[in-house]
PDB file of C-alpha atoms in Angstrom:
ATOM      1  CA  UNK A   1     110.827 -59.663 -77.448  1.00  0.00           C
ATOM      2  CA  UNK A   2     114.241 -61.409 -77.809  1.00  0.00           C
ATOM      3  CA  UNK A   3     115.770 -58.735 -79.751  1.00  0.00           C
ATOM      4  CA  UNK A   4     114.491 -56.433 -77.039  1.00  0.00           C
ATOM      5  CA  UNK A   5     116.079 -58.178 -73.932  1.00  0.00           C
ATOM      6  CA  UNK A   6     119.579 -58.669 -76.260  1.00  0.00           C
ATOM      7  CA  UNK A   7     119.393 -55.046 -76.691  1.00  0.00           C
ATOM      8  CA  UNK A   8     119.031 -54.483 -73.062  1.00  0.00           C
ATOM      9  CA  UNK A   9     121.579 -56.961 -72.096  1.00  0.00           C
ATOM     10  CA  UNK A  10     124.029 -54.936 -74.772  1.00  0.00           C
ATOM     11  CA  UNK A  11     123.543 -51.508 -73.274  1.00  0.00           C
ATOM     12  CA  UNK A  12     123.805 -53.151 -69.244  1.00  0.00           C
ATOM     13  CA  UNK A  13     127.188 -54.794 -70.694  1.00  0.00           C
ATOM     14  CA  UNK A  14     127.863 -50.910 -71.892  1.00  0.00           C
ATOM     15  CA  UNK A  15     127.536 -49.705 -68.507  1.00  0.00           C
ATOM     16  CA  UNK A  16     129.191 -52.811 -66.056  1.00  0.00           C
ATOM     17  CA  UNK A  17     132.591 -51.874 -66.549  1.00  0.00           C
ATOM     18  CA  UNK A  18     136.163 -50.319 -64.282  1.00  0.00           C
ATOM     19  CA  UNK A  19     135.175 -47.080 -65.338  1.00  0.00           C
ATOM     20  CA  UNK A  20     131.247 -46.780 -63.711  1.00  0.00           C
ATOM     21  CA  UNK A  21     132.099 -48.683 -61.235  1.00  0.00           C
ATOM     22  CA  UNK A  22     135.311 -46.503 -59.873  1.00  0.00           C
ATOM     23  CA  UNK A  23     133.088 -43.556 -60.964  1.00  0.00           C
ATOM     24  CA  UNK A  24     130.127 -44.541 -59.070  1.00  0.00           C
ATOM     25  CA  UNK A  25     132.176 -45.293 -55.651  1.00  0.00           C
ATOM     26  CA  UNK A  26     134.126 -41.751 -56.227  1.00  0.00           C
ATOM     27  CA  UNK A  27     130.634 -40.051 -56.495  1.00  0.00           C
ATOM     28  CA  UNK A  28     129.049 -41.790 -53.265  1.00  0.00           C
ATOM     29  CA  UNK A  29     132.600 -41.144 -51.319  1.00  0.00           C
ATOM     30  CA  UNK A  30     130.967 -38.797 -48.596  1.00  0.00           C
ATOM     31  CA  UNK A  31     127.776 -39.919 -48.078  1.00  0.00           C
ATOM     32  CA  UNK A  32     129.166 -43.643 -47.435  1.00  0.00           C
ATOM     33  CA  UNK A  33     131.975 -42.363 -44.925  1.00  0.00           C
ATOM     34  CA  UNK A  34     129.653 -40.101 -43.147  1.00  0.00           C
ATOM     35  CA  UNK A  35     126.993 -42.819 -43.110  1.00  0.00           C
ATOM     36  CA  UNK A  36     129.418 -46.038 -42.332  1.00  0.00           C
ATOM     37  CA  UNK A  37     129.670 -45.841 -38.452  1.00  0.00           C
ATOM     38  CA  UNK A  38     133.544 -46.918 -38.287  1.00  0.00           C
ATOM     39  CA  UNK A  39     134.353 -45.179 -41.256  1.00  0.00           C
ATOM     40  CA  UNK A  40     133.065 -42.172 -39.998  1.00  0.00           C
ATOM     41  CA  UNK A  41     134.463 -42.427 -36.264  1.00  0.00           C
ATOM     42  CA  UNK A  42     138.142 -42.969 -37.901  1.00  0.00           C
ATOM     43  CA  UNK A  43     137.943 -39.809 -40.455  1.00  0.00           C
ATOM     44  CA  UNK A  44     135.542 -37.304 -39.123  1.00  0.00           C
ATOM     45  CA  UNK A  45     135.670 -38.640 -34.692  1.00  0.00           C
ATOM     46  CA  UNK A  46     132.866 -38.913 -32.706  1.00  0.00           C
ATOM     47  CA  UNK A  47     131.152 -35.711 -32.999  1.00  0.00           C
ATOM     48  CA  UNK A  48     130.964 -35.278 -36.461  1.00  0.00           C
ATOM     49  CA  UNK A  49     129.431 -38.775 -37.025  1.00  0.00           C
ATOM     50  CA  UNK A  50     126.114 -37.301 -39.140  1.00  0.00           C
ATOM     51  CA  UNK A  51     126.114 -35.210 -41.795  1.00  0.00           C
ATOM     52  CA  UNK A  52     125.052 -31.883 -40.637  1.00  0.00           C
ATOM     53  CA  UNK A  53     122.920 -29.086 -41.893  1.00  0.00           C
ATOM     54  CA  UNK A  54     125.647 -27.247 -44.017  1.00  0.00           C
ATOM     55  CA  UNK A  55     126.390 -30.547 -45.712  1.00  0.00           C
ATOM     56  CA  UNK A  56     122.984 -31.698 -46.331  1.00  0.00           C
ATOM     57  CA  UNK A  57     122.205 -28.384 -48.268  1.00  0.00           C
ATOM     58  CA  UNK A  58     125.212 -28.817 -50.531  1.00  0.00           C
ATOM     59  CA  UNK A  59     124.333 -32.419 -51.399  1.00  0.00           C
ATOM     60  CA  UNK A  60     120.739 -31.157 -51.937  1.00  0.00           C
ATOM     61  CA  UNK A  61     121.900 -28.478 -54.387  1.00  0.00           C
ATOM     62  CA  UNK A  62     123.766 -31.500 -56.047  1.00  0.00           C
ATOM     63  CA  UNK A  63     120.596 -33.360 -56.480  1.00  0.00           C
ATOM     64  CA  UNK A  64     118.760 -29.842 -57.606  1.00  0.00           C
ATOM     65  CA  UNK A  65     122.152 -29.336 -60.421  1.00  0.00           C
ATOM     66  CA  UNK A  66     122.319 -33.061 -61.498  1.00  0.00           C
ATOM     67  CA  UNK A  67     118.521 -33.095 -61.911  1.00  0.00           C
ATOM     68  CA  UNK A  68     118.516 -29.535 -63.940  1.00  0.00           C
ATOM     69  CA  UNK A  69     121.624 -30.632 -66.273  1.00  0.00           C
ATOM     70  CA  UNK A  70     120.450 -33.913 -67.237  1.00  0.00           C
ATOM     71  CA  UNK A  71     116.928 -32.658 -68.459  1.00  0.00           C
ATOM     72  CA  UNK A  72     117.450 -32.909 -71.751  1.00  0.00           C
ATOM     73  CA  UNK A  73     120.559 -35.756 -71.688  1.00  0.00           C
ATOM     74  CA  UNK A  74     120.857 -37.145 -75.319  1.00  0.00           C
ATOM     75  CA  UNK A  75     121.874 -40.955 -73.870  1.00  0.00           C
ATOM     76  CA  UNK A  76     121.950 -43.053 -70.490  1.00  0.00           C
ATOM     77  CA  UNK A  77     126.239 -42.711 -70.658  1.00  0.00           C
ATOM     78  CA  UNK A  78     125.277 -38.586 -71.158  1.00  0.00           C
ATOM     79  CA  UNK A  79     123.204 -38.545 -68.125  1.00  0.00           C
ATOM     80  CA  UNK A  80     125.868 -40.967 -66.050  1.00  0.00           C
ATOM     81  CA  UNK A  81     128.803 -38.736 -67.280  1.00  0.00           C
ATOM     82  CA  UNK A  82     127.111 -35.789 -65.897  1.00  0.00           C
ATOM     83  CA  UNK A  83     126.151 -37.114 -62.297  1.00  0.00           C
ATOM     84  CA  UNK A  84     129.873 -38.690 -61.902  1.00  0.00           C
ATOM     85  CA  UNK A  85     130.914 -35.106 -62.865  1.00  0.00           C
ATOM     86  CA  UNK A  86     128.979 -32.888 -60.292  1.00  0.00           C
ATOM     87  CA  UNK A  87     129.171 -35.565 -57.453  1.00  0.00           C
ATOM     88  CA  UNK A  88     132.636 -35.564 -57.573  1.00  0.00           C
ATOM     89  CA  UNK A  89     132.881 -31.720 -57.545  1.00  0.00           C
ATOM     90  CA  UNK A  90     130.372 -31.647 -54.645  1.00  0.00           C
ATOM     91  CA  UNK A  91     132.285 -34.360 -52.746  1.00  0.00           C
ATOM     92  CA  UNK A  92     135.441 -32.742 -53.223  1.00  0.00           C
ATOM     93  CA  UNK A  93     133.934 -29.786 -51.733  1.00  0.00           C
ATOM     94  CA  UNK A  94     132.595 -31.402 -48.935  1.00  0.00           C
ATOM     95  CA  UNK A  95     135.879 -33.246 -48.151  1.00  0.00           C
ATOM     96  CA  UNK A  96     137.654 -30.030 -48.282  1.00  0.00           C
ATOM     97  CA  UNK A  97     135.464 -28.571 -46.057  1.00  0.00           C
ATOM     98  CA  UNK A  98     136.237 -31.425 -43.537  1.00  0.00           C
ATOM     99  CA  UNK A  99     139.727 -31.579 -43.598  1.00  0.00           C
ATOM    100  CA  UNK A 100     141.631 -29.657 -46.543  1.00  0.00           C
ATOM    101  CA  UNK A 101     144.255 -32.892 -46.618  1.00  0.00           C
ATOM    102  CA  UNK A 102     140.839 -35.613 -47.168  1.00  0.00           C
ATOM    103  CA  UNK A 103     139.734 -33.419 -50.012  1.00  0.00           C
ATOM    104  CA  UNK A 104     143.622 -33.246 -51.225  1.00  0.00           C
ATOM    105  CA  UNK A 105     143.727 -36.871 -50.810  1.00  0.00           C
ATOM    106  CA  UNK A 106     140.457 -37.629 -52.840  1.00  0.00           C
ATOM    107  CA  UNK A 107     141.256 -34.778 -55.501  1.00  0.00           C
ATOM    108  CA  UNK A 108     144.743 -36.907 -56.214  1.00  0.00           C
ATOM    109  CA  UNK A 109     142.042 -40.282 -56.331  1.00  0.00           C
ATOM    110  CA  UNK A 110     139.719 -38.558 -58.931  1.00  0.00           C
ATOM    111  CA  UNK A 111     142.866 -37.072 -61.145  1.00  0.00           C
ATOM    112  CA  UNK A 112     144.784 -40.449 -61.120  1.00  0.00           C
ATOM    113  CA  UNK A 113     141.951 -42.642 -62.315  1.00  0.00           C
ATOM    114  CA  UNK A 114     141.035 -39.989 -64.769  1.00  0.00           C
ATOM    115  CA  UNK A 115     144.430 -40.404 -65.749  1.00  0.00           C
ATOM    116  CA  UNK A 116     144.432 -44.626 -65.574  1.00  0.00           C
ATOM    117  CA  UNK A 117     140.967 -45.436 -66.208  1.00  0.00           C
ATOM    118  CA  UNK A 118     139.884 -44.681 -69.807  1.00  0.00           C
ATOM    119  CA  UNK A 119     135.837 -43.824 -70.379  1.00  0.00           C
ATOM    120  CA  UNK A 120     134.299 -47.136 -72.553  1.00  0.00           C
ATOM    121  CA  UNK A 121     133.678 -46.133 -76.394  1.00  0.00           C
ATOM    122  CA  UNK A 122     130.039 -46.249 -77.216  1.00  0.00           C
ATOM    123  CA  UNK A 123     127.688 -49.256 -78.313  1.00  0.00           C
ATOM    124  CA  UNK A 124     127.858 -48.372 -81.518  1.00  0.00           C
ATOM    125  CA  UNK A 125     131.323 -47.345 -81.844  1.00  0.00           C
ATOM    126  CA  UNK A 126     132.355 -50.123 -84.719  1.00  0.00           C
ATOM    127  CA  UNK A 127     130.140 -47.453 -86.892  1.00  0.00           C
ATOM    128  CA  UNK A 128     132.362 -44.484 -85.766  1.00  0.00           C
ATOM    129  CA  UNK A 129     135.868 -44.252 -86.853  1.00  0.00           C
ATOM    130  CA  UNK A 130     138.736 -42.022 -84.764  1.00  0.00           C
ATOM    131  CA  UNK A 131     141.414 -40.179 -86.600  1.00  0.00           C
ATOM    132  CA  UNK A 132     144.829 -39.462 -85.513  1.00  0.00           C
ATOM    133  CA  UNK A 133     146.859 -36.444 -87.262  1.00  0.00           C
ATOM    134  CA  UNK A 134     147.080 -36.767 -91.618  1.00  0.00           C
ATOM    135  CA  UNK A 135     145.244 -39.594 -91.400  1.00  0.00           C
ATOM    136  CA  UNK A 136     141.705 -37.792 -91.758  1.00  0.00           C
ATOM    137  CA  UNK A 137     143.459 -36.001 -94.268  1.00  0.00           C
ATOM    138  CA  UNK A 138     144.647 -38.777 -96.550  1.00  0.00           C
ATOM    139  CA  UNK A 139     141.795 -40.596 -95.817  1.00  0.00           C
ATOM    140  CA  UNK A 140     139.241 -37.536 -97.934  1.00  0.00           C
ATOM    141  CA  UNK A 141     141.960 -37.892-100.903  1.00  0.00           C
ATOM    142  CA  UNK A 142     141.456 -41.420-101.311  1.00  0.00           C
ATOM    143  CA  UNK A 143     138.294 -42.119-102.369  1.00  0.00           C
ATOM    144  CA  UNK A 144     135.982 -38.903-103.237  1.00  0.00           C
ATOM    145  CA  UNK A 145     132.608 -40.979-103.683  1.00  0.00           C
ATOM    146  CA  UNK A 146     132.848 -41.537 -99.853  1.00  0.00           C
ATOM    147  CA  UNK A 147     130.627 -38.854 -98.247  1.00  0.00           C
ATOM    148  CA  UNK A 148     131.916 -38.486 -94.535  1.00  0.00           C
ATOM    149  CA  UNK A 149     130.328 -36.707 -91.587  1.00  0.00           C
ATOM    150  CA  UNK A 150     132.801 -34.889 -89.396  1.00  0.00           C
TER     151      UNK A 150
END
């Protein structure tokens, strides 16, 4: 039972970092503006407060393509990478379709922390090893006992 909850306590330490944390925000960006009452009075005024029809369908079809992708995910970070991916697409869309300059604004926001903010390496990436130009190649000549999976 210990082992289990250190496990568990690894893979939430995997996942509480910069990078899911920017990434979740980013992908929750509409729905929290449209929902926050100021927020939404400052950016959208007072008649476009709710979300309407047009953008309920879209975030619906999000739902409908995260749920379809993620079927047959191979990991937790797999199935994270992929909502982050098509909530951001769907909330750039939906910004755009606001104002052309918010979804300008939050396009520059998703490209500049993709840019800043690198993706954590895996649990278990002491066991994988990254190679950078001749090294993979010197690296097979040195030692041909070594079987390695590329």
């Amino acid at each position: 039972m210990l082992e289990e909850l250190r496990k568990r306590r690894n893979e939430f330490s995997s996942i509480c970092n910069v990078y899911h944390l920017l990434n979740f925000m980013l992908s929750i960006a509409f729905p929290f503006a449209k929902l926050t009452p100021k927020i939404s009075e400052m950016l959208f005024g007072m008649e476009n407060r709710n979300i309407d029809t047009r953008e309920n369908e879209i975030l619906i079809f999000l739902v409908v393509v995260v749920i379809f992708k993620c079927r047959k995910s191979s990991s937790y970070l797999h199935t994270f990478s992929t909502i982050y991916l098509y909530s951001k697409l769907a909330n750039a869309l939906l910004f755009f379709r606001v104002k052309p300059i918010y979804g300008l604004f939050y396009c520059v926001v998703v490209i500049t922390l993709y840019i800043l903010v690198d993706e954590p390496l895996p649990p278990d990436s002491e066991k994988i090893r990254f190679f950078n130009g001749e090294e993979l190649k010197n690296t097979l000549q040195e030692d041909k006992s070594i079987v390695w999976i590329i």
